[in-house]
mmCIF file of C-alpha atoms and ligand atoms in Angstrom:
data_model
loop_
_atom_site.group_PDB
_atom_site.id
_atom_site.type_symbol
_atom_site.label_atom_id
_atom_site.label_comp_id
_atom_site.label_asym_id
_atom_site.label_seq_id
_atom_site.Cartn_x
_atom_site.Cartn_y
_atom_site.Cartn_z
ATOM 1 C CA MET A 1023 21.364 -43.885 -25.887
ATOM 2 C CA LYS A 1024 22.881 -40.435 -25.628
ATOM 3 C CA ALA A 1025 22.392 -38.277 -22.563
ATOM 4 C CA ASP A 1026 23.866 -34.898 -21.609
ATOM 5 C CA LEU A 1027 24.387 -36.038 -18.041
ATOM 6 C CA ILE A 1028 24.146 -39.286 -16.138
ATOM 7 C CA ILE A 1029 23.919 -38.988 -12.371
ATOM 8 C CA TYR A 1030 24.818 -42.313 -10.805
ATOM 9 C CA ASN A 1031 25.496 -43.786 -7.377
ATOM 10 C CA ILE A 1032 22.612 -41.924 -5.683
ATOM 11 C CA GLY A 1033 22.234 -43.488 -2.225
ATOM 12 C CA GLU A 1034 18.532 -42.752 -2.016
ATOM 13 C CA LEU A 1035 16.315 -40.925 -4.497
ATOM 14 C CA VAL A 1036 13.069 -39.584 -3.054
ATOM 15 C CA SER A 1037 10.398 -37.990 -5.167
ATOM 16 C CA PHE A 1038 6.655 -37.982 -5.697
ATOM 17 C CA ARG A 1039 4.892 -39.004 -8.859
ATOM 18 C CA ASN A 1040 1.349 -38.058 -9.777
ATOM 19 C CA GLY A 1041 1.355 -35.176 -7.318
ATOM 20 C CA PRO A 1042 -0.070 -33.192 -5.648
ATOM 21 C CA LEU A 1043 -0.275 -35.260 -2.519
ATOM 22 C CA ALA A 1044 -2.718 -34.700 0.285
ATOM 23 C CA ARG A 1045 -1.828 -37.692 2.394
ATOM 24 C CA VAL A 1046 1.905 -38.176 2.081
ATOM 25 C CA SER A 1047 3.361 -41.553 3.013
ATOM 26 C CA GLU A 1048 6.038 -43.964 1.838
ATOM 27 C CA ASP A 1049 3.295 -45.653 -0.195
ATOM 28 C CA ASN A 1050 2.794 -42.702 -2.493
ATOM 29 C CA ALA A 1051 6.438 -41.599 -2.570
ATOM 30 C CA VAL A 1052 8.987 -42.914 -5.046
ATOM 31 C CA ILE A 1053 11.966 -44.126 -3.063
ATOM 32 C CA VAL A 1054 14.790 -45.723 -5.057
ATOM 33 C CA ARG A 1055 18.019 -46.904 -3.440
ATOM 34 C CA ASP A 1056 21.236 -46.960 -5.480
ATOM 35 C CA ALA A 1057 19.563 -44.835 -8.134
ATOM 36 C CA GLY A 1058 20.562 -43.112 -11.355
ATOM 37 C CA ILE A 1059 19.102 -40.322 -13.485
ATOM 38 C CA ALA A 1060 19.675 -39.524 -17.167
ATOM 39 C CA VAL A 1061 19.227 -35.952 -18.396
ATOM 40 C CA ARG A 1062 18.923 -34.625 -21.946
ATOM 41 C CA GLY A 1063 18.121 -31.084 -23.049
ATOM 42 C CA GLY A 1064 17.570 -30.007 -19.446
ATOM 43 C CA VAL A 1065 14.883 -32.626 -18.963
ATOM 44 C CA ILE A 1066 14.893 -35.941 -17.096
ATOM 45 C CA VAL A 1067 14.753 -38.756 -19.628
ATOM 46 C CA ALA A 1068 15.129 -41.759 -17.326
ATOM 47 C CA VAL A 1069 15.140 -42.679 -13.631
ATOM 48 C CA GLY A 1070 16.115 -46.100 -12.385
ATOM 49 C CA ARG A 1071 18.766 -48.159 -10.672
ATOM 50 C CA SER A 1072 22.249 -46.716 -11.010
ATOM 51 C CA GLY A 1073 23.684 -49.693 -12.946
ATOM 52 C CA GLU A 1074 20.761 -49.849 -15.330
ATOM 53 C CA ILE A 1075 20.947 -46.115 -16.160
ATOM 54 C CA ARG A 1076 24.714 -46.333 -16.689
ATOM 55 C CA SER A 1077 24.396 -49.223 -19.066
ATOM 56 C CA ARG A 1078 21.550 -47.671 -21.065
ATOM 57 C CA PHE A 1079 23.031 -44.189 -21.466
ATOM 58 C CA GLU A 1080 26.263 -42.621 -22.631
ATOM 59 C CA GLY A 1081 27.418 -39.128 -21.780
ATOM 60 C CA GLU A 1082 29.024 -37.028 -19.111
ATOM 61 C CA THR A 1083 28.719 -38.519 -15.633
ATOM 62 C CA LEU A 1084 28.277 -37.204 -12.105
ATOM 63 C CA ASP A 1085 29.052 -39.478 -9.158
ATOM 64 C CA ALA A 1086 26.459 -38.737 -6.454
ATOM 65 C CA GLN A 1087 28.699 -40.479 -3.903
ATOM 66 C CA GLY A 1088 25.844 -42.294 -2.201
ATOM 67 C CA LEU A 1089 24.010 -39.090 -1.294
ATOM 68 C CA LEU A 1090 20.284 -38.373 -0.999
ATOM 69 C CA ALA A 1091 18.691 -36.892 -4.162
ATOM 70 C CA THR A 1092 15.404 -34.995 -4.194
ATOM 71 C CA PRO A 1093 13.647 -32.653 -6.602
ATOM 72 C CA GLY A 1094 14.851 -29.040 -6.554
ATOM 73 C CA LEU A 1095 12.922 -27.012 -3.984
ATOM 74 C CA VAL A 1096 10.039 -24.859 -5.184
ATOM 75 C CA ASP A 1097 9.409 -21.776 -3.057
ATOM 76 C CA PRO A 1098 5.821 -20.655 -3.707
ATOM 77 C CA HIS A 1099 5.612 -17.430 -1.667
ATOM 78 C CA THR A 1100 8.275 -14.720 -1.446
ATOM 79 C CA HIS A 1101 8.536 -10.942 -1.377
ATOM 80 C CA LEU A 1102 12.027 -11.123 -2.809
ATOM 81 C CA VAL A 1103 12.188 -7.629 -4.321
ATOM 82 C CA PHE A 1104 12.478 -4.878 -1.717
ATOM 83 C CA ALA A 1105 14.857 -2.303 -0.316
ATOM 84 C CA GLY A 1106 15.757 -1.348 3.245
ATOM 85 C CA SER A 1107 15.478 -3.427 6.408
ATOM 86 C CA ARG A 1108 13.449 -3.454 9.617
ATOM 87 C CA GLU A 1109 15.767 -4.767 12.307
ATOM 88 C CA ASP A 1110 14.428 -2.284 14.878
ATOM 89 C CA GLU A 1111 10.953 -3.788 14.426
ATOM 90 C CA PHE A 1112 12.494 -7.158 15.247
ATOM 91 C CA ASN A 1113 13.287 -5.689 18.642
ATOM 92 C CA LEU A 1114 9.834 -4.167 19.014
ATOM 93 C CA LYS A 1115 8.230 -7.536 18.373
ATOM 94 C CA LEU A 1116 10.487 -9.045 21.030
ATOM 95 C CA GLN A 1117 9.116 -6.478 23.464
ATOM 96 C CA GLY A 1118 5.570 -7.611 22.692
ATOM 97 C CA VAL A 1119 4.512 -5.036 20.096
ATOM 98 C CA SER A 1120 2.551 -6.973 17.486
ATOM 99 C CA TYR A 1121 3.084 -6.995 13.719
ATOM 100 C CA SER A 1122 -0.429 -5.487 13.321
ATOM 101 C CA GLU A 1123 0.338 -2.628 15.692
ATOM 102 C CA ILE A 1124 3.589 -1.839 13.875
ATOM 103 C CA LEU A 1125 1.717 -1.802 10.561
ATOM 104 C CA ALA A 1126 -1.107 0.370 11.944
ATOM 105 C CA ARG A 1127 1.503 2.894 13.137
ATOM 106 C CA GLY A 1128 2.789 3.216 9.577
ATOM 107 C CA GLY A 1129 5.745 0.870 10.047
ATOM 108 C CA GLY A 1130 6.141 -2.631 8.608
ATOM 109 C CA ILE A 1131 5.074 -2.835 4.963
ATOM 110 C CA TYR A 1132 4.731 0.997 4.787
ATOM 111 C CA ARG A 1133 8.377 1.454 5.717
ATOM 112 C CA THR A 1134 9.477 -1.010 3.101
ATOM 113 C CA VAL A 1135 7.304 0.769 0.539
ATOM 114 C CA LYS A 1136 9.132 4.012 1.275
ATOM 115 C CA ALA A 1137 12.560 2.392 0.969
ATOM 116 C CA THR A 1138 11.571 0.497 -2.177
ATOM 117 C CA LEU A 1139 10.214 3.626 -3.880
ATOM 118 C CA GLU A 1140 13.467 5.435 -3.122
ATOM 119 C CA ALA A 1141 15.620 2.644 -4.541
ATOM 120 C CA GLY A 1142 16.700 2.557 -8.176
ATOM 121 C CA PHE A 1143 15.961 -0.309 -10.559
ATOM 122 C CA ASN A 1144 19.517 -1.648 -10.530
ATOM 123 C CA ASP A 1145 19.767 -1.459 -6.775
ATOM 124 C CA LEU A 1146 16.564 -3.506 -6.391
ATOM 125 C CA LEU A 1147 17.756 -5.968 -8.998
ATOM 126 C CA SER A 1148 21.184 -6.504 -7.470
ATOM 127 C CA ARG A 1149 19.700 -7.072 -3.996
ATOM 128 C CA ALA A 1150 17.204 -9.529 -5.427
ATOM 129 C CA ALA A 1151 19.892 -11.309 -7.440
ATOM 130 C CA LYS A 1152 21.978 -11.761 -4.294
ATOM 131 C CA ALA A 1153 19.074 -13.391 -2.471
ATOM 132 C CA ALA A 1154 18.256 -15.530 -5.512
ATOM 133 C CA SER A 1155 21.802 -16.835 -5.642
ATOM 134 C CA LEU A 1156 21.618 -17.750 -1.945
ATOM 135 C CA MET A 1157 18.376 -19.548 -2.719
ATOM 136 C CA LEU A 1158 19.915 -21.529 -5.567
ATOM 137 C CA SER A 1159 22.927 -22.569 -3.532
ATOM 138 C CA HIS A 1160 20.545 -23.861 -0.856
ATOM 139 C CA GLY A 1161 18.475 -25.928 -3.263
ATOM 140 C CA THR A 1162 15.661 -23.596 -4.383
ATOM 141 C CA THR A 1163 15.336 -23.935 -8.155
ATOM 142 C CA THR A 1164 11.969 -22.193 -8.609
ATOM 143 C CA VAL A 1165 10.678 -19.156 -6.764
ATOM 144 C CA GLU A 1166 7.463 -17.178 -6.807
ATOM 145 C CA VAL A 1167 8.110 -13.438 -6.402
ATOM 146 C CA LYS A 1168 5.492 -10.840 -5.531
ATOM 147 C CA SER A 1169 5.307 -7.129 -6.146
ATOM 148 C CA GLY A 1170 3.500 -5.100 -3.481
ATOM 149 C CA TYR A 1171 5.980 -2.595 -2.038
ATOM 150 C CA ALA A 1172 5.073 0.320 -4.299
ATOM 151 C CA LEU A 1173 1.275 0.757 -4.085
ATOM 152 C CA SER A 1174 0.993 2.710 -7.337
ATOM 153 C CA LEU A 1175 0.682 1.676 -10.965
ATOM 154 C CA GLU A 1176 4.065 3.025 -11.937
ATOM 155 C CA GLY A 1177 5.783 1.593 -8.877
ATOM 156 C CA GLU A 1178 4.267 -1.877 -9.116
ATOM 157 C CA LEU A 1179 5.178 -2.003 -12.810
ATOM 158 C CA LYS A 1180 8.757 -1.105 -11.878
ATOM 159 C CA MET A 1181 8.835 -3.882 -9.270
ATOM 160 C CA LEU A 1182 7.500 -6.426 -11.739
ATOM 161 C CA LYS A 1183 10.081 -5.342 -14.299
ATOM 162 C CA VAL A 1184 12.750 -6.024 -11.680
ATOM 163 C CA VAL A 1185 11.182 -9.461 -11.161
ATOM 164 C CA LYS A 1186 11.305 -10.065 -14.919
ATOM 165 C CA ALA A 1187 14.939 -8.954 -15.108
ATOM 166 C CA LEU A 1188 15.743 -11.249 -12.187
ATOM 167 C CA GLY A 1189 14.231 -14.185 -14.072
ATOM 168 C CA GLU A 1190 16.403 -13.332 -17.079
ATOM 169 C CA ALA A 1191 19.594 -12.740 -15.102
ATOM 170 C CA SER A 1192 19.389 -15.701 -12.744
ATOM 171 C CA LYS A 1193 19.218 -19.420 -13.459
ATOM 172 C CA ILE A 1194 16.396 -19.768 -10.954
ATOM 173 C CA THR A 1195 12.893 -20.060 -12.464
ATOM 174 C CA VAL A 1196 10.836 -17.030 -11.405
ATOM 175 C CA ILE A 1197 7.027 -16.955 -11.261
ATOM 176 C CA PRO A 1198 5.861 -13.316 -11.012
ATOM 177 C CA THR A 1199 2.833 -12.225 -8.953
ATOM 178 C CA LEU A 1200 1.058 -8.877 -8.815
ATOM 179 C CA LEU A 1201 0.242 -8.348 -5.131
ATOM 180 C CA ALA A 1202 -2.302 -5.946 -3.654
ATOM 181 C CA HIS A 1203 -0.457 -5.654 -0.358
ATOM 182 C CA VAL A 1204 -2.068 -2.821 1.635
ATOM 183 C CA PRO A 1205 -3.995 0.295 0.671
ATOM 184 C CA PRO A 1206 -1.684 3.350 0.559
ATOM 185 C CA ARG A 1207 -1.851 5.389 3.802
ATOM 186 C CA GLU A 1208 -3.850 8.164 2.134
ATOM 187 C CA TYR A 1209 -6.560 5.611 1.236
ATOM 188 C CA ARG A 1210 -6.923 4.310 4.782
ATOM 189 C CA GLU A 1211 -10.479 5.599 5.065
ATOM 190 C CA SER A 1212 -11.333 4.647 1.490
ATOM 191 C CA SER A 1213 -9.645 1.318 0.844
ATOM 192 C CA LEU A 1214 -12.531 0.168 -1.337
ATOM 193 C CA GLU A 1215 -11.746 2.988 -3.721
ATOM 194 C CA TYR A 1216 -8.117 1.847 -3.936
ATOM 195 C CA ALA A 1217 -9.218 -1.783 -4.451
ATOM 196 C CA ARG A 1218 -11.329 -0.611 -7.400
ATOM 197 C CA HIS A 1219 -8.400 1.384 -8.794
ATOM 198 C CA PHE A 1220 -6.188 -1.685 -8.406
ATOM 199 C CA ALA A 1221 -8.765 -3.849 -10.191
ATOM 200 C CA GLU A 1222 -9.629 -1.421 -12.968
ATOM 201 C CA ILE A 1223 -6.267 0.169 -13.718
ATOM 202 C CA MET A 1224 -3.374 -1.810 -12.281
ATOM 203 C CA VAL A 1225 -4.491 -5.359 -13.043
ATOM 204 C CA PRO A 1226 -5.255 -4.676 -16.746
ATOM 205 C CA ALA A 1227 -1.961 -2.795 -17.213
ATOM 206 C CA VAL A 1228 0.109 -5.591 -15.683
ATOM 207 C CA SER A 1229 -1.763 -8.190 -17.672
ATOM 208 C CA ARG A 1230 -1.292 -6.233 -20.921
ATOM 209 C CA GLU A 1231 2.453 -6.083 -20.345
ATOM 210 C CA LYS A 1232 2.501 -9.790 -19.387
ATOM 211 C CA LEU A 1233 4.394 -8.990 -16.204
ATOM 212 C CA ALA A 1234 2.569 -11.412 -13.892
ATOM 213 C CA VAL A 1235 1.221 -14.939 -13.913
ATOM 214 C CA TYR A 1236 -0.646 -14.534 -10.628
ATOM 215 C CA VAL A 1237 -2.682 -11.947 -8.799
ATOM 216 C CA ASP A 1238 -2.543 -12.013 -4.987
ATOM 217 C CA VAL A 1239 -4.147 -9.940 -2.260
ATOM 218 C CA PHE A 1240 -3.327 -9.603 1.435
ATOM 219 C CA CYS A 1241 -6.819 -10.306 2.751
ATOM 220 C CA ASP A 1242 -6.669 -9.571 6.467
ATOM 221 C CA ARG A 1243 -7.409 -7.103 9.207
ATOM 222 C CA GLY A 1244 -5.373 -3.962 8.521
ATOM 223 C CA ALA A 1245 -5.039 -4.783 4.808
ATOM 224 C CA PHE A 1246 -7.957 -5.626 2.453
ATOM 225 C CA ASN A 1247 -11.334 -6.977 3.559
ATOM 226 C CA VAL A 1248 -13.230 -9.786 1.829
ATOM 227 C CA GLU A 1249 -15.246 -7.542 -0.466
ATOM 228 C CA GLU A 1250 -12.158 -5.618 -1.615
ATOM 229 C CA SER A 1251 -10.215 -8.850 -2.054
ATOM 230 C CA ARG A 1252 -13.005 -10.322 -4.169
ATOM 231 C CA ILE A 1253 -12.903 -7.301 -6.492
ATOM 232 C CA ILE A 1254 -9.130 -7.659 -6.919
ATOM 233 C CA ILE A 1255 -9.128 -11.433 -7.464
ATOM 234 C CA GLU A 1256 -12.034 -11.253 -9.925
ATOM 235 C CA ALA A 1257 -10.213 -8.580 -11.928
ATOM 236 C CA GLY A 1258 -7.101 -10.774 -12.064
ATOM 237 C CA LEU A 1259 -9.089 -13.773 -13.268
ATOM 238 C CA LYS A 1260 -10.905 -11.656 -15.841
ATOM 239 C CA HIS A 1261 -7.587 -10.459 -17.242
ATOM 240 C CA GLY A 1262 -6.088 -13.909 -17.576
ATOM 241 C CA LEU A 1263 -4.117 -14.144 -14.337
ATOM 242 C CA ARG A 1264 -4.381 -17.056 -11.926
ATOM 243 C CA ALA A 1265 -5.127 -16.329 -8.278
ATOM 244 C CA ARG A 1266 -3.471 -16.969 -4.920
ATOM 245 C CA MET A 1267 -4.218 -15.191 -1.671
ATOM 246 C CA HIS A 1268 -2.778 -14.245 1.722
ATOM 247 C CA ALA A 1269 -5.553 -15.343 4.088
ATOM 248 C CA ASP A 1270 -6.299 -15.506 7.804
ATOM 249 C CA GLN A 1271 -2.778 -14.620 8.917
ATOM 250 C CA LEU A 1272 -3.412 -11.865 11.475
ATOM 251 C CA ALA A 1273 -7.134 -12.287 12.171
ATOM 252 C CA TYR A 1274 -10.096 -14.193 10.806
ATOM 253 C CA ILE A 1275 -12.353 -11.885 8.816
ATOM 254 C CA GLY A 1276 -13.697 -14.542 6.436
ATOM 255 C CA CYS A 1277 -10.905 -14.509 3.832
ATOM 256 C CA SER A 1278 -10.345 -18.248 3.387
ATOM 257 C CA LYS A 1279 -14.063 -18.637 2.604
ATOM 258 C CA LEU A 1280 -13.554 -16.742 -0.652
ATOM 259 C CA ALA A 1281 -11.996 -19.947 -2.021
ATOM 260 C CA ALA A 1282 -15.469 -21.489 -2.001
ATOM 261 C CA GLU A 1283 -16.594 -18.950 -4.600
ATOM 262 C CA LEU A 1284 -13.546 -18.182 -6.734
ATOM 263 C CA PRO A 1285 -10.928 -20.405 -8.388
ATOM 264 C CA ILE A 1286 -7.892 -19.733 -6.207
ATOM 265 C CA ASP A 1287 -4.793 -21.945 -6.502
ATOM 266 C CA SER A 1288 -3.418 -21.303 -3.012
ATOM 267 C CA LEU A 1289 -4.375 -19.818 0.323
ATOM 268 C CA ASP A 1290 -1.275 -18.753 2.202
ATOM 269 C CA HIS A 1291 -0.537 -18.472 5.951
ATOM 270 C CA LEU A 1292 -3.903 -19.553 7.512
ATOM 271 C CA GLU A 1293 -2.747 -19.185 11.130
ATOM 272 C CA LYS A 1294 -6.179 -17.894 12.151
ATOM 273 C CA MET A 1295 -8.309 -20.068 9.879
ATOM 274 C CA PRO A 1296 -11.196 -21.809 11.664
ATOM 275 C CA GLU A 1297 -10.862 -25.585 11.455
ATOM 276 C CA GLU A 1298 -14.134 -26.033 9.570
ATOM 277 C CA ASN A 1299 -12.806 -24.086 6.563
ATOM 278 C CA ALA A 1300 -10.292 -26.864 5.831
ATOM 279 C CA ARG A 1301 -13.141 -28.639 4.043
ATOM 280 C CA ILE A 1302 -13.413 -25.783 1.518
ATOM 281 C CA LEU A 1303 -9.754 -26.113 0.561
ATOM 282 C CA ALA A 1304 -10.063 -29.886 0.196
ATOM 283 C CA GLU A 1305 -13.214 -29.682 -1.920
ATOM 284 C CA LYS A 1306 -11.894 -26.959 -4.201
ATOM 285 C CA GLY A 1307 -8.399 -28.427 -4.581
ATOM 286 C CA VAL A 1308 -6.768 -25.342 -3.061
ATOM 287 C CA THR A 1309 -3.221 -25.780 -1.755
ATOM 288 C CA ALA A 1310 -2.516 -24.477 1.754
ATOM 289 C CA VAL A 1311 0.835 -22.683 1.605
ATOM 290 C CA LEU A 1312 2.170 -22.540 5.150
ATOM 291 C CA THR A 1313 5.089 -20.367 6.209
ATOM 292 C CA PRO A 1314 6.943 -21.767 9.229
ATOM 293 C CA THR A 1315 9.782 -19.230 9.367
ATOM 294 C CA SER A 1316 7.285 -16.403 9.063
ATOM 295 C CA ILE A 1317 5.259 -17.864 11.951
ATOM 296 C CA MET A 1318 8.454 -17.583 14.009
ATOM 297 C CA ALA A 1319 9.073 -14.023 12.804
ATOM 298 C CA MET A 1320 5.615 -12.963 14.006
ATOM 299 C CA MET A 1321 6.779 -13.980 17.500
ATOM 300 C CA GLU A 1322 3.339 -15.146 18.524
ATOM 301 C CA LEU A 1323 3.768 -18.778 17.491
ATOM 302 C CA LYS A 1324 0.170 -19.027 16.341
ATOM 303 C CA LYS A 1325 -0.045 -22.100 14.139
ATOM 304 C CA PRO A 1326 -2.472 -22.995 11.342
ATOM 305 C CA PRO A 1327 -4.980 -25.796 12.081
ATOM 306 C CA ILE A 1328 -2.681 -28.449 10.741
ATOM 307 C CA GLU A 1329 -4.613 -31.478 12.011
ATOM 308 C CA ALA A 1330 -7.845 -30.215 10.442
ATOM 309 C CA LEU A 1331 -6.027 -29.601 7.141
ATOM 310 C CA ARG A 1332 -4.564 -33.102 7.211
ATOM 311 C CA LYS A 1333 -7.841 -34.733 8.161
ATOM 312 C CA ALA A 1334 -9.758 -32.919 5.429
ATOM 313 C CA GLY A 1335 -7.168 -34.060 2.872
ATOM 314 C CA VAL A 1336 -5.785 -30.642 1.950
ATOM 315 C CA THR A 1337 -2.599 -30.457 -0.112
ATOM 316 C CA ILE A 1338 -0.032 -28.733 2.102
ATOM 317 C CA ALA A 1339 2.938 -26.754 0.800
ATOM 318 C CA VAL A 1340 5.531 -24.680 2.655
ATOM 319 C CA ALA A 1341 7.239 -21.456 1.592
ATOM 320 C CA SER A 1342 10.069 -19.269 2.833
ATOM 321 C CA ASP A 1343 7.875 -16.131 2.716
ATOM 322 C CA TYR A 1344 11.118 -14.161 2.463
ATOM 323 C CA ASN A 1345 10.298 -10.521 3.259
ATOM 324 C CA PRO A 1346 11.735 -7.762 5.498
ATOM 325 C CA ASN A 1347 9.705 -9.086 8.419
ATOM 326 C CA ASN A 1348 11.082 -12.589 7.937
ATOM 327 C CA MET A 1349 14.650 -12.301 6.753
ATOM 328 C CA THR A 1350 15.400 -15.770 5.504
ATOM 329 C CA PRO A 1351 15.352 -16.456 1.778
ATOM 330 C CA LEU A 1352 15.739 -20.199 2.288
ATOM 331 C CA GLN A 1353 13.080 -22.743 1.446
ATOM 332 C CA GLN A 1354 15.550 -25.295 2.844
ATOM 333 C CA THR A 1355 15.058 -23.748 6.284
ATOM 334 C CA ALA A 1356 11.270 -23.626 5.905
ATOM 335 C CA MET A 1357 11.321 -27.330 4.998
ATOM 336 C CA ASP A 1358 13.672 -28.190 7.864
ATOM 337 C CA ILE A 1359 11.692 -26.434 10.566
ATOM 338 C CA ALA A 1360 8.282 -27.567 9.253
ATOM 339 C CA PRO A 1361 8.421 -30.658 11.502
ATOM 340 C CA TYR A 1362 9.065 -28.471 14.566
ATOM 341 C CA ILE A 1363 6.605 -25.665 13.817
ATOM 342 C CA LEU A 1364 3.938 -27.479 11.795
ATOM 343 C CA ASN A 1365 4.349 -31.043 12.974
ATOM 344 C CA LEU A 1366 4.994 -32.269 9.413
ATOM 345 C CA THR A 1367 6.900 -35.520 8.996
ATOM 346 C CA PRO A 1368 10.186 -35.307 7.042
ATOM 347 C CA LEU A 1369 8.447 -36.858 4.034
ATOM 348 C CA GLU A 1370 5.505 -34.432 4.291
ATOM 349 C CA ALA A 1371 7.955 -31.538 4.576
ATOM 350 C CA LEU A 1372 9.772 -32.683 1.416
ATOM 351 C CA ALA A 1373 6.508 -33.014 -0.535
ATOM 352 C CA ALA A 1374 5.435 -29.617 0.830
ATOM 353 C CA ALA A 1375 8.624 -27.972 -0.468
ATOM 354 C CA THR A 1376 8.592 -29.693 -3.882
ATOM 355 C CA VAL A 1377 5.600 -31.289 -5.590
ATOM 356 C CA ASN A 1378 2.915 -29.576 -3.514
ATOM 357 C CA ALA A 1379 4.582 -26.186 -3.839
ATOM 358 C CA ALA A 1380 4.704 -26.762 -7.616
ATOM 359 C CA LYS A 1381 0.999 -27.610 -7.536
ATOM 360 C CA SER A 1382 0.238 -24.326 -5.788
ATOM 361 C CA LEU A 1383 1.875 -22.603 -8.790
ATOM 362 C CA ASN A 1384 0.118 -24.846 -11.316
ATOM 363 C CA MET A 1385 3.560 -26.135 -12.385
ATOM 364 C CA HIS A 1386 3.282 -29.694 -11.069
ATOM 365 C CA HIS A 1387 3.280 -31.145 -14.586
ATOM 366 C CA LYS A 1388 6.841 -29.934 -15.186
ATOM 367 C CA LEU A 1389 8.407 -29.174 -11.805
ATOM 368 C CA GLY A 1390 8.765 -30.647 -8.349
ATOM 369 C CA SER A 1391 9.359 -34.283 -9.219
ATOM 370 C CA ILE A 1392 12.215 -36.463 -10.420
ATOM 371 C CA SER A 1393 10.252 -38.167 -13.175
ATOM 372 C CA GLU A 1394 10.610 -38.604 -16.908
ATOM 373 C CA GLY A 1395 9.644 -35.470 -18.790
ATOM 374 C CA TYR A 1396 10.220 -33.180 -15.783
ATOM 375 C CA ARG A 1397 12.796 -30.409 -15.777
ATOM 376 C CA ALA A 1398 16.071 -31.678 -14.383
ATOM 377 C CA ASP A 1399 16.000 -29.621 -11.184
ATOM 378 C CA ILE A 1400 17.690 -31.855 -8.628
ATOM 379 C CA VAL A 1401 19.404 -31.458 -5.252
ATOM 380 C CA LEU A 1402 22.017 -33.810 -3.802
ATOM 381 C CA TRP A 1403 21.968 -33.553 -0.022
ATOM 382 C CA GLU A 1404 24.567 -34.268 2.594
ATOM 383 C CA LEU A 1405 22.091 -36.552 4.350
ATOM 384 C CA GLU A 1406 21.955 -40.314 4.688
ATOM 385 C CA ASN A 1407 18.287 -40.644 3.763
ATOM 386 C CA TYR A 1408 15.087 -38.598 3.716
ATOM 387 C CA LYS A 1409 14.423 -39.290 7.405
ATOM 388 C CA TRP A 1410 17.199 -36.802 8.154
ATOM 389 C CA ILE A 1411 15.218 -33.914 6.636
ATOM 390 C CA GLY A 1412 14.508 -31.555 9.515
ATOM 391 C CA TYR A 1413 16.392 -33.782 11.923
ATOM 392 C CA MET A 1414 19.702 -32.270 10.841
ATOM 393 C CA TRP A 1415 19.367 -28.566 10.187
ATOM 394 C CA GLY A 1416 20.842 -25.103 10.622
ATOM 395 C CA TYR A 1417 23.484 -25.194 7.884
ATOM 396 C CA ASN A 1418 23.489 -25.733 4.142
ATOM 397 C CA LYS A 1419 23.160 -29.422 3.385
ATOM 398 C CA ALA A 1420 22.765 -28.970 -0.397
ATOM 399 C CA LEU A 1421 26.016 -30.369 -1.796
ATOM 400 C CA ALA A 1422 25.047 -30.084 -5.451
ATOM 401 C CA VAL A 1423 22.182 -28.263 -7.123
ATOM 402 C CA LEU A 1424 21.202 -28.923 -10.733
ATOM 403 C CA LYS A 1425 18.982 -26.509 -12.597
ATOM 404 C CA ASP A 1426 17.723 -27.706 -15.988
ATOM 405 C CA GLY A 1427 20.433 -30.358 -15.851
ATOM 406 C CA ILE A 1428 23.263 -27.897 -15.244
ATOM 407 C CA ILE A 1429 25.231 -27.849 -12.003
ATOM 408 C CA VAL A 1430 24.670 -24.384 -10.501
ATOM 409 C CA HIS A 1431 26.115 -25.106 -7.060
ATOM 410 C CA GLU A 1432 28.609 -27.735 -6.039
ATOM 411 C CA LYS A 1433 30.413 -28.594 -2.837
ATOM 412 C CA ILE A 1434 31.209 -32.247 -3.631
HETATM 413 O O1 NIG B 362 3.548 -12.745 3.775
HETATM 414 N N1 NIG B 362 1.449 -10.687 5.281
HETATM 415 C C1 NIG B 362 1.761 -9.941 4.380
HETATM 416 N N2 NIG B 362 2.872 -9.969 3.682
HETATM 417 C C2 NIG B 362 4.081 -10.522 4.175
HETATM 418 C C3 NIG B 362 4.799 -9.615 5.079
HETATM 419 C C4 NIG B 362 5.297 -8.467 4.328
HETATM 420 C C5 NIG B 362 6.034 -7.472 5.180
HETATM 421 O O2 NIG B 362 5.853 -7.422 6.406
HETATM 422 O O3 NIG B 362 6.819 -6.727 4.576
HETATM 423 C C6 NIG B 362 3.913 -11.939 4.630
HETATM 424 O O4 NIG B 362 4.158 -12.297 5.784
HETATM 425 FE FE1 FE B 363 3.377 -12.668 1.925
#
């Protein structure tokens, strides 16, 4: 049979079939030694032993040189489009000034809003494209990108048009999200009014122009409360968007409970979530998207209730949460430090950065697995086997990255 590409001599192939996975173990992983993959039309057409794949298929070949192969990484939470930087706030946080205090003083997100509004379209796009190419070369083949640094209809539309242009210019798959980040400063005493404006004007406009797949809201102290968040999420759902939500990151004001009432694909952060709410996520099939590098960037090392999430059987994903408060665009790093920060095993961390992240984006039928019929997004790692994930870290271990069956980064 004809194939466009045959990858052979894979030392160990690790993937997950029939995801998402709540309780990740070797029993529900697919681990094939001396493996091969056949690709046609950007899609995986066969996975098996190296010799078998080579004898069944004809076409161009790639020698994986005994390396570890995994699905391409899926990064389900980023604020990739922004201008400016906040390195002085990095210092403030080191001196004990909290993220919330910086935000309340008009810094943080508000500073980035100012810089982003001042930046031109092409400037935003070229910065985003640079980060996206770093992502690709480190194994991220799909990325969710949020708006949220403009806080006006016109500005958010501009941001989402940059996101769209990024998706067209880059090989990375981009999933766009309309984010209600914070109320503008002038609405501080009337945030409900802004939430209504967001729901009644901004959501329908974005939906009409098909500029977002998801709606998201930063539900937290200092951003939007539960009532305001409900209004925003309901408007998104009504206008054909799917929903995800920042919840319980800075304080617990009841945000994660909203998932009991509304169909929300993912709750993100959850550092302050009470343990008993894990049950809601498990029952409703909501993915917990945890953000280990962002936990570090907060400099408080407050961790989500990981044991309660595990026990309840919640699907756990990780994300880079790249933003000007957390200046790493790499899902590889989030995956690698997940064992240290979140106590995930290497196999859990891999599932969290691939199949479970795809599930949080409702893409797990096409992405996040090395299985027949899936897009051929594959990473070859400079690692002996999956047990080295997280164990060896701090530099780029992606030796080859394939996106839709095409090599987009290669060091071998
Ligand atoms: O996911 N928490 C809200 N949003 C971002 C931070 C954005 C910013 O500080 O610019 C986050 O951590
Ligand atoms: Fe965020």
